Coordinates of C-alpha atoms and ligand atoms in Angstrom, one line a residue:
X1 CA -3.5 -12.6 20.9
X2 CA -3.9 -9.0 20.1
X3 CA -6.3 -7.8 17.5
X4 CA -5.1 -7.7 13.9
X5 CA -4.1 -4.2 12.6
X6 CA -6.1 -4.8 9.5
X7 CA -9.2 -7.0 9.4
X8 CA -11.4 -7.5 6.4
X9 CA -14.6 -9.5 6.8
X10 CA -16.9 -10.7 4.0
X11 CA -15.9 -7.7 1.8
X12 CA -17.9 -7.3 -1.4
X13 CA -17.5 -4.6 -4.0
X14 CA -19.4 -4.1 -7.2
X15 CA -19.2 -1.5 -9.9
X16 CA -22.7 -1.7 -11.4
X17 CA -23.2 -5.3 -12.5
X18 CA -19.5 -6.1 -12.2
X19 CA -18.8 -7.8 -8.9
X20 CA -15.1 -7.2 -8.4
X21 CA -14.7 -8.4 -4.8
X22 CA -16.8 -11.5 -4.0
X23 CA -16.3 -12.0 -0.3
X24 CA -12.8 -11.3 1.0
X25 CA -11.6 -12.3 4.5
X26 CA -8.2 -11.2 5.4
X27 CA -6.2 -10.3 8.5
X28 CA -2.9 -8.5 8.8
X29 CA -1.2 -8.5 12.2
X30 CA 0.7 -5.7 13.6
X31 CA 4.1 -5.5 12.0
X32 CA 3.2 -8.1 9.4
X33 CA 4.0 -7.7 5.7
X34 CA 1.4 -9.2 3.4
X35 CA 2.0 -9.3 -0.3
X36 CA -1.0 -9.5 -2.6
X37 CA -0.4 -11.1 -6.0
X38 CA -2.7 -12.1 -8.8
X39 CA -3.6 -11.5 -12.4
X40 CA -4.6 -8.1 -13.8
X41 CA -8.3 -7.4 -13.0
X42 CA -8.5 -9.8 -10.1
X43 CA -9.4 -7.0 -7.7
X44 CA -6.1 -6.3 -6.0
X45 CA -6.3 -2.5 -6.3
X46 CA -9.9 -2.5 -5.4
X47 CA -9.1 -4.4 -2.2
X48 CA -6.4 -2.0 -1.2
X49 CA -8.7 1.0 -2.0
X50 CA -11.5 -0.5 0.2
X51 CA -9.0 -0.8 3.1
X52 CA -8.7 3.0 3.3
X53 CA -12.2 3.7 1.9
X54 CA -11.0 5.3 -1.4
X55 CA -13.7 2.9 -2.6
X56 CA -16.8 2.3 -0.6
X57 CA -17.4 -1.4 0.0
X58 CA -20.8 -2.8 -1.2
X59 CA -20.8 -5.2 1.7
X60 CA -18.8 -6.5 4.6
X61 CA -16.5 -4.8 7.2
X62 CA -13.1 -3.3 7.3
X63 CA -11.3 -2.6 10.6
X64 CA -8.0 -0.8 10.9
X65 CA -6.4 -0.5 14.3
X66 CA -9.6 -1.9 15.8
X67 CA -11.8 1.0 14.4
X68 CA -14.4 0.0 11.9
X69 CA -14.1 2.0 8.7
X70 CA -17.4 0.6 7.4
X71 CA -19.3 1.9 10.5
X72 CA -21.4 4.9 9.1
X73 CA -20.6 6.8 12.3
X74 CA -16.8 6.4 12.2
X75 CA -14.6 9.5 11.9
X76 CA -13.2 8.4 8.5
X77 CA -10.6 11.2 8.4
X78 CA -9.2 10.2 11.7
X79 CA -9.0 6.5 10.7
X80 CA -7.5 7.4 7.3
X81 CA -4.7 9.3 9.0
X82 CA -3.4 6.0 10.3
X83 CA -3.1 4.6 6.8
X84 CA -0.4 5.7 4.3
X85 CA -0.8 4.8 0.6
X86 CA 1.7 4.6 -2.2
X87 CA 0.5 4.3 -5.8
X88 CA 2.1 3.0 -9.0
X89 CA 2.0 6.6 -10.4
X90 CA 3.7 8.6 -7.6
X91 CA 1.1 11.4 -7.5
X92 CA 3.5 14.0 -6.3
X93 CA 2.4 17.7 -6.5
X94 CA 4.4 18.8 -9.6
X95 CA 4.4 22.5 -8.7
X96 CA 5.8 21.9 -5.2
X97 CA 9.4 21.2 -4.1
X98 CA 10.2 17.8 -2.5
X99 CA 10.1 19.4 0.9
X100 CA 6.9 21.2 0.2
X101 CA 5.4 17.9 -1.0
X102 CA 6.1 16.5 2.5
X103 CA 5.1 19.5 4.5
X104 CA 1.8 20.5 2.8
X105 CA -0.2 17.4 3.9
X106 CA 1.2 17.5 7.4
X107 CA 0.1 21.2 7.7
X108 CA -3.3 20.8 6.1
X109 CA -4.3 17.4 7.5
X110 CA -2.4 17.2 10.8
X111 CA -2.3 21.0 11.5
X112 CA 1.4 20.8 12.3
X113 CA 3.3 24.1 12.5
X114 CA 5.8 25.1 9.9
X115 CA 8.9 24.2 11.8
X116 CA 7.7 20.9 13.0
X117 CA 6.5 19.9 9.5
X118 CA 9.9 20.8 8.1
X119 CA 11.7 18.8 10.7
X120 CA 9.5 15.7 10.1
X121 CA 10.0 16.2 6.3
X122 CA 13.8 16.3 6.7
X123 CA 13.8 13.2 8.9
X124 CA 11.8 11.2 6.4
X125 CA 13.8 12.4 3.4
X126 CA 16.8 11.1 5.2
X127 CA 15.2 7.7 5.8
X128 CA 14.6 7.3 2.1
X129 CA 18.1 8.6 1.2
X130 CA 17.0 11.8 -0.5
X131 CA 18.2 14.6 1.8
X132 CA 20.1 16.1 -1.1
X133 CA 16.9 16.5 -3.1
X134 CA 14.9 18.6 -0.6
X135 CA 14.7 21.7 -2.8
X136 CA 14.3 19.8 -6.1
X137 CA 11.1 19.6 -8.0
X138 CA 9.6 16.2 -8.9
X139 CA 10.1 16.6 -12.6
X140 CA 13.9 16.8 -12.1
X141 CA 13.9 13.4 -10.3
X142 CA 14.1 9.9 -11.6
X143 CA 11.0 7.7 -11.2
X144 CA 12.7 5.8 -8.4
X145 CA 13.5 9.0 -6.6
X146 CA 9.9 10.3 -7.1
X147 CA 8.5 7.1 -5.6
X148 CA 10.8 7.4 -2.6
X149 CA 9.6 10.9 -2.1
X150 CA 6.0 9.6 -2.3
X151 CA 6.9 7.0 0.4
X152 CA 8.6 9.7 2.6
X153 CA 5.5 11.9 2.2
X154 CA 3.3 9.1 3.4
X155 CA 5.6 8.3 6.3
X156 CA 5.7 12.0 7.4
X157 CA 2.1 11.6 8.3
X158 CA 3.1 8.9 10.9
X159 CA 0.9 6.1 9.6
X160 CA 0.4 2.8 11.5
X161 CA -0.2 1.0 8.3
X162 CA 1.2 1.4 4.8
X163 CA -0.6 0.2 1.6
X164 CA 1.5 -0.1 -1.6
X165 CA -0.2 -0.6 -5.0
X166 CA 2.4 -1.9 -7.4
X167 CA 4.9 0.7 -6.3
X168 CA 7.6 -0.4 -8.7
X169 CA 5.5 -1.2 -11.8
X170 CA 6.0 2.1 -13.5
X171 CA 9.8 2.2 -12.9
X172 CA 12.7 1.4 -15.2
X173 CA 14.2 -1.9 -14.0
X174 CA 17.4 -0.3 -12.7
X175 CA 15.4 2.0 -10.4
X176 CA 13.3 -0.8 -8.8
X177 CA 15.9 -1.9 -6.3
X178 CA 16.2 1.5 -4.5
X179 CA 12.4 1.6 -3.9
X180 CA 12.3 -2.0 -2.7
X181 CA 15.2 -1.3 -0.4
X182 CA 13.2 1.4 1.3
X183 CA 10.3 -1.0 1.7
X184 CA 12.6 -3.6 3.2
X185 CA 13.8 -1.1 5.7
X186 CA 10.2 -0.3 6.7
X187 CA 9.4 -4.0 7.0
X188 CA 12.4 -4.5 9.3
X189 CA 11.3 -1.5 11.4
X190 CA 8.0 -3.3 12.0
X191 CA 5.7 -1.3 9.8
X192 CA 2.4 -3.1 9.0
X193 CA 2.2 -3.4 5.3
X194 CA 0.0 -4.6 2.5
X195 CA 1.9 -4.7 -0.8
X196 CA 0.4 -5.4 -4.2
X197 CA 3.4 -6.5 -6.3
X198 CA 4.7 -8.6 -9.1
X199 CA 8.1 -8.6 -7.5
X200 CA 8.3 -12.3 -6.5
X201 CA 11.8 -12.0 -5.0
X202 CA 10.6 -9.2 -2.7
X203 CA 7.5 -11.3 -1.8
X204 CA 9.6 -14.4 -1.0
X205 CA 12.2 -12.5 1.0
X206 CA 10.2 -9.8 2.8
X207 CA 6.6 -11.0 3.1
X208 CA 5.3 -12.9 6.2
X209 CA 2.4 -14.0 4.1
X210 CA 1.5 -14.0 0.4
X211 CA -2.1 -13.8 -0.7
X212 CA -3.1 -14.9 -4.2
X213 CA -6.2 -13.4 -5.6
X214 CA -8.1 -14.4 -8.7
X215 CA -11.6 -13.3 -9.9
X216 CA -12.3 -11.3 -6.8
X217 CA -11.6 -14.0 -4.2
X218 CA -8.6 -15.1 -2.2
X219 CA -7.5 -18.4 -3.7
X220 CA -4.5 -18.9 -1.4
X221 CA -3.1 -17.3 1.7
X222 CA 0.0 -18.5 3.4
X223 CA 3.8 -18.3 3.9
X224 CA 5.7 -17.3 0.8
X225 CA 7.5 -20.6 0.7
X226 CA 4.0 -22.2 0.5
X227 CA 2.1 -19.9 -1.9
X228 CA 5.0 -19.1 -4.2
X229 CA 7.2 -22.2 -3.6
X230 CA 4.6 -24.9 -3.4
X231 CA 1.2 -23.5 -4.4
X232 CA -1.8 -25.8 -3.6
X233 CA -4.1 -24.5 -6.3
X234 CA -3.9 -24.9 -10.1
X235 CA -4.8 -21.2 -10.6
X236 CA -1.9 -20.1 -8.5
X237 CA 0.5 -22.4 -10.3
X238 CA -0.8 -21.1 -13.7
X239 CA -0.3 -17.5 -12.6
X240 CA 3.2 -18.0 -11.3
X241 CA 4.3 -20.0 -14.4
X242 CA 3.4 -17.0 -16.6
X243 CA 5.5 -14.7 -14.5
X244 CA 8.7 -16.7 -15.2
Ligands
LIG301 P1 -6.2 -5.4 -10.3 O1 -5.7 -4.3 -9.4 O2 -6.1 -6.7 -9.7 O3 -5.7 -5.3 -11.7 P2 -8.7 -3.8 -10.1 O4 -9.1 -3.9 -8.6 O5 -8.0 -2.6 -10.5 O6 -7.8 -5.1 -10.4 O7 -9.9 -4.0 -11.0 C1 -10.8 -5.1 -10.9 C2 -12.0 -4.9 -11.8 O8 -12.7 -3.8 -11.3 C3 -11.7 -4.6 -13.2 O9 -12.6 -5.3 -14.0 C4 -11.9 -3.1 -13.3 O10 -12.3 -2.8 -14.6 C5 -13.0 -2.9 -12.3 N1 -12.9 -1.5 -11.7 C6 -11.9 -1.1 -10.9 N2 -12.1 0.2 -10.5 C7 -13.3 0.6 -11.1 C8 -14.1 1.8 -11.1 N3 -13.7 2.8 -10.4 N4 -15.2 1.8 -11.8 C9 -15.6 0.7 -12.5 N5 -14.9 -0.5 -12.6 C10 -13.8 -0.5 -11.9
LIG302 MG1 -4.2 -2.9 -9.7

């Protein structure tokens, strides 16, 4: 079997005395979609942020595409270019148009020329269904449209892996579906994805695996039908019962 695209081994993370991740082992295969669920404060965001080194792990190892991010000699910028991240708050540049939001990182980070960056921007806006918003500014868009722009911006960098941290949690309910539809498309296309979400329908239908975290550890890791449909642990059952 080929090496997993994301590999987390014995990951620990503390903020001062607060041990937030207490030994996480996780693998995500190429093209696999793993949804991470769990109560607020259980360490889900910290785990995602350690996978692209937005947070520095206190211990353990993280590999993406076979490269060890936790190796002090690694070219972290090179590895990070393989990883796209989408946040709950879309983090678009408010003073830039939609197209400029997509071209700026390509030009700065990937050193793409103007024409190529514009072409890639247009392709990715089309993928998320927002070609008609190319010249708009973020403030004139709905939350759902802004989040789709944020996804297109990440995709324009050509990532091998996409990390989503509660991408629909800040959206009005009627706007959630459009964002989830884009994520379903990516999953179908074979993107490797880690998705922190409370959308259990999405997790059931799209995830290959669901990971339940509580108190900085993985309590359960398995197929959605198992973890959501027939959880083995009381903590998982308790969490799921409160979502209904
Ligand atoms: P979740 O995403 O599951 O809600 P987080 O990973 O955001 O959980 O947070 C887990 C714990 O880590 C919380 O107790 C939070 O206060 C703490 N924490 C997260 N980020 C930081 C930080 N930058 N500095 C200090 N504490 C943090
Ligand atoms: Mg979080």
